[in-house]
GROMACS .gro file of C-alpha atoms in nm:
model
  179
    1MET     CA    1   8.376  -0.654  20.777
    2LYS     CA    2   8.030  -0.689  20.789
    3GLN     CA    3   7.878  -0.684  20.386
    4GLY     CA    4   7.491  -0.594  20.401
    5TYR     CA    5   7.226  -0.409  20.558
    6ARG     CA    6   7.014  -0.507  20.814
    7TRP     CA    7   6.721  -0.698  20.731
    8PRO     CA    8   6.472  -0.465  20.885
    9LEU     CA    9   6.626  -0.190  20.633
   10VAL     CA   10   6.652  -0.377  20.378
   11GLY     CA   11   6.328  -0.521  20.404
   12LEU     CA   12   6.192  -0.087  20.425
   13HIS     CA   13   6.406  -0.007  20.154
   14TRP     CA   14   6.240  -0.254  19.897
   15LEU     CA   15   5.899  -0.187  20.059
   16THR     CA   16   5.921   0.184  20.018
   17LEU     CA   17   6.016   0.088  19.651
   18LEU     CA   18   5.724  -0.074  19.635
   19LEU     CA   19   5.480   0.145  19.766
   20ILE     CA   20   5.606   0.470  19.620
   21VAL     CA   21   5.581   0.263  19.254
   22VAL     CA   22   5.204   0.142  19.302
   23ALA     CA   23   5.153   0.503  19.453
   24TYR     CA   24   5.277   0.666  19.121
   25VAL     CA   25   5.078   0.431  18.855
   26ILE     CA   26   4.745   0.472  19.064
   27GLY     CA   27   4.858   0.870  19.062
   28SER     CA   28   4.855   0.840  18.663
   29LEU     CA   29   4.580   0.679  18.685
   30LEU     CA   30   4.376   0.907  18.825
   31GLU     CA   31   4.473   1.230  18.610
   32ASP     CA   32   4.251   1.096  18.307
   33MET     CA   33   3.978   0.916  18.529
   34THR     CA   34   3.626   1.100  18.521
   35LEU     CA   35   3.465   1.148  18.907
   36SER     CA   36   3.308   0.770  19.030
   37PRO     CA   37   3.367   0.567  19.310
   38LEU     CA   38   3.633   0.352  19.146
   39LYS     CA   39   3.838   0.761  19.141
   40LEU     CA   40   3.705   0.780  19.510
   41LYS     CA   41   3.871   0.457  19.617
   42LEU     CA   42   4.188   0.498  19.445
   43TYR     CA   43   4.269   0.852  19.598
   44ALA     CA   44   4.211   0.662  19.888
   45TRP     CA   45   4.448   0.407  19.829
   46HIS     CA   46   4.667   0.695  19.694
   47LYS     CA   47   4.693   0.878  19.976
   48TRP     CA   48   4.736   0.560  20.227
   49LEU     CA   49   5.058   0.492  20.050
   50GLY     CA   50   5.155   0.814  20.087
   51MET     CA   51   5.104   0.853  20.431
   52LEU     CA   52   5.267   0.473  20.427
   53VAL     CA   53   5.576   0.605  20.350
   54LEU     CA   54   5.558   0.893  20.562
   55PHE     CA   55   5.548   0.766  20.858
   56LEU     CA   56   5.768   0.465  20.805
   57LEU     CA   57   6.051   0.731  20.739
   58PRO     CA   58   6.132   0.764  21.066
   59TRP     CA   59   6.216   0.440  21.114
   60ARG     CA   60   6.400   0.372  20.818
   61LEU     CA   61   6.600   0.693  20.927
   62LEU     CA   62   6.693   0.541  21.256
   63LEU     CA   63   6.771   0.191  21.138
   64ARG     CA   64   6.979   0.369  20.857
   65LEU     CA   65   7.189   0.630  21.171
   66THR     CA   66   7.235   0.343  21.351
   67ASP     CA   67   7.378   0.027  21.151
   68ARG     CA   68   7.678  -0.010  21.117
   69LEU     CA   69   7.768  -0.062  20.769
   70ASP     CA   70   8.045   0.187  20.618
   71SER     CA   71   7.895   0.261  20.373
   72THR     CA   72   8.116   0.417  20.220
   73ALA     CA   73   8.358   0.165  20.225
   74GLY     CA   74   8.557   0.097  19.906
   75LEU     CA   75   8.435   0.391  19.729
   76PHE     CA   76   8.635   0.714  19.623
   77PRO     CA   77   8.614   1.008  19.765
   78TRP     CA   78   8.386   1.236  19.534
   79GLU     CA   79   8.157   0.888  19.508
   80ALA     CA   80   8.105   0.925  19.922
   81ARG     CA   81   7.976   1.222  19.867
   82ALA     CA   82   7.759   1.215  19.545
   83SER     CA   83   7.581   0.883  19.745
   84ALA     CA   84   7.570   1.158  20.040
   85ALA     CA   85   7.374   1.367  19.887
   86MET     CA   86   7.170   1.130  19.717
   87HIS     CA   87   7.060   0.954  19.985
   88GLY     CA   88   7.027   1.277  20.140
   89ALA     CA   89   6.825   1.411  19.872
   90LEU     CA   90   6.575   1.061  19.880
   91TYR     CA   91   6.514   1.125  20.231
   92LEU     CA   92   6.420   1.469  20.193
   93LEU     CA   93   6.173   1.367  19.920
   94LEU     CA   94   6.006   1.112  20.114
   95LEU     CA   95   5.955   1.320  20.314
   96ALA     CA   96   5.878   1.608  20.097
   97ALA     CA   97   5.628   1.416  19.833
   98PRO     CA   98   5.369   1.286  20.111
   99LEU     CA   99   5.366   1.590  20.302
  100LEU     CA  100   5.275   1.797  20.004
  101GLY     CA  101   5.008   1.551  19.908
  102TRP     CA  102   4.827   1.570  20.274
  103LEU     CA  103   4.896   1.948  20.195
  104GLN     CA  104   4.734   1.959  19.889
  105SER     CA  105   4.447   1.718  20.009
  106SER     CA  106   4.387   1.962  20.303
  107ALA     CA  107   4.361   2.263  20.124
  108ALA     CA  108   4.151   2.072  19.832
  109GLY     CA  109   3.899   1.984  20.116
  110PHE     CA  110   3.969   1.643  20.106
  111PRO     CA  111   4.025   1.456  20.493
  112VAL     CA  112   4.299   1.217  20.458
  113VAL     CA  113   4.120   0.890  20.632
  114TRP     CA  114   4.463   0.638  20.648
  115PHE     CA  115   4.289   0.290  20.565
  116GLY     CA  116   3.962   0.435  20.609
  117ALA     CA  117   3.956   0.416  20.972
  118LEU     CA  118   4.196   0.690  21.112
  119PRO     CA  119   4.137   1.045  21.036
  120LEU     CA  120   4.468   1.268  21.012
  121PRO     CA  121   4.443   1.673  21.078
  122ASP     CA  122   4.396   1.904  20.797
  123LEU     CA  123   4.751   2.090  20.768
  124VAL     CA  124   4.536   2.384  20.658
  125GLU     CA  125   4.232   2.500  20.590
  126LYS     CA  126   4.045   2.466  20.239
  127ASP     CA  127   4.152   2.695  19.969
  128ARG     CA  128   4.100   2.582  19.618
  129ALA     CA  129   4.430   2.825  19.519
  130LEU     CA  130   4.645   2.675  19.767
  131ALA     CA  131   4.540   2.335  19.673
  132GLU     CA  132   4.634   2.434  19.276
  133ILE     CA  133   4.985   2.484  19.429
  134LEU     CA  134   4.998   2.266  19.656
  135LYS     CA  135   4.916   1.980  19.348
  136GLY     CA  136   5.190   2.093  19.133
  137LEU     CA  137   5.482   2.124  19.394
  138HIS     CA  138   5.354   1.768  19.506
  139ALA     CA  139   5.374   1.639  19.125
  140GLY     CA  140   5.692   1.817  19.087
  141SER     CA  141   5.823   1.628  19.420
  142VAL     CA  142   5.669   1.300  19.325
  143ASN     CA  143   5.855   1.345  18.960
  144LEU     CA  144   6.173   1.426  19.086
  145LEU     CA  145   6.190   1.169  19.353
  146LEU     CA  146   6.136   0.902  19.070
  147ALA     CA  147   6.401   1.088  18.867
  148LEU     CA  148   6.656   1.021  19.168
  149VAL     CA  149   6.544   0.661  19.201
  150VAL     CA  150   6.608   0.611  18.858
  151LEU     CA  151   7.005   0.712  18.887
  152HIS     CA  152   6.988   0.552  19.218
  153ALA     CA  153   6.934   0.236  19.066
  154THR     CA  154   7.184   0.286  18.781
  155ALA     CA  155   7.447   0.410  19.024
  156ALA     CA  156   7.361   0.038  19.177
  157LEU     CA  157   7.345  -0.121  18.839
  158TYR     CA  158   7.687   0.051  18.780
  159HIS     CA  159   7.887  -0.072  19.088
  160GLN     CA  160   7.721  -0.480  19.022
  161HIS     CA  161   7.851  -0.489  18.690
  162PHE     CA  162   8.147  -0.240  18.631
  163ARG     CA  163   8.328  -0.176  18.935
  164HIS     CA  164   8.229  -0.505  19.120
  165ASP     CA  165   8.254  -0.386  19.423
  166GLY     CA  166   7.916  -0.535  19.649
  167VAL     CA  167   7.714  -0.227  19.699
  168LEU     CA  168   7.420  -0.378  19.565
  169ALA     CA  169   7.488  -0.669  19.712
  170ARG     CA  170   7.436  -0.439  20.076
  171MET     CA  171   7.052  -0.437  19.946
  172VAL     CA  172   7.021  -0.733  19.794
  173PRO     CA  173   7.118  -1.000  20.020
  174TRP     CA  174   7.112  -1.311  19.781
  175LEU     CA  175   7.418  -1.094  19.606
  176ARG     CA  176   7.624  -1.095  19.900
  177SER     CA  177   7.951  -1.393  19.877
  178LYS     CA  178   7.909  -1.669  20.132
  179PRO     CA  179   8.104  -1.621  20.481
   0.00000   0.00000   0.00000
């Protein structure tokens, strides 16, 4: 039986986590900053990271759907259902959070120029009231995403340290047993 996911999926998994954490930290810093060139640069980086998460998502989904690893092997039926629900919610939020950020930026009248070179289209017309609503939805989706990431990591650690069933090793290659 195959012990873990293929390296492209493992790499995208950890890259996505890194992008989310860095984007969150930058977003948190922006809240208390006064308008300055640094703040504008950090906003650009925050948007670039979010768009990268969004644009990598189809590749992640394709790799996940084509991987032959039985992700439910060794799980109780309720664990398999919980795992499927968790992964579905994570993928939905990996789509929703950056998309809501892009919508918010469009509604606020600030274009997204990916990596300073590729202008992305505005998704909605400039509308300050809508921008405020979208700001709250974006923040809420990010907070929910982070809560699910913590729950996801907690479940993986539970499997590693209490169930000893190799679930964590699927995404952490150095934990895999040698053939």
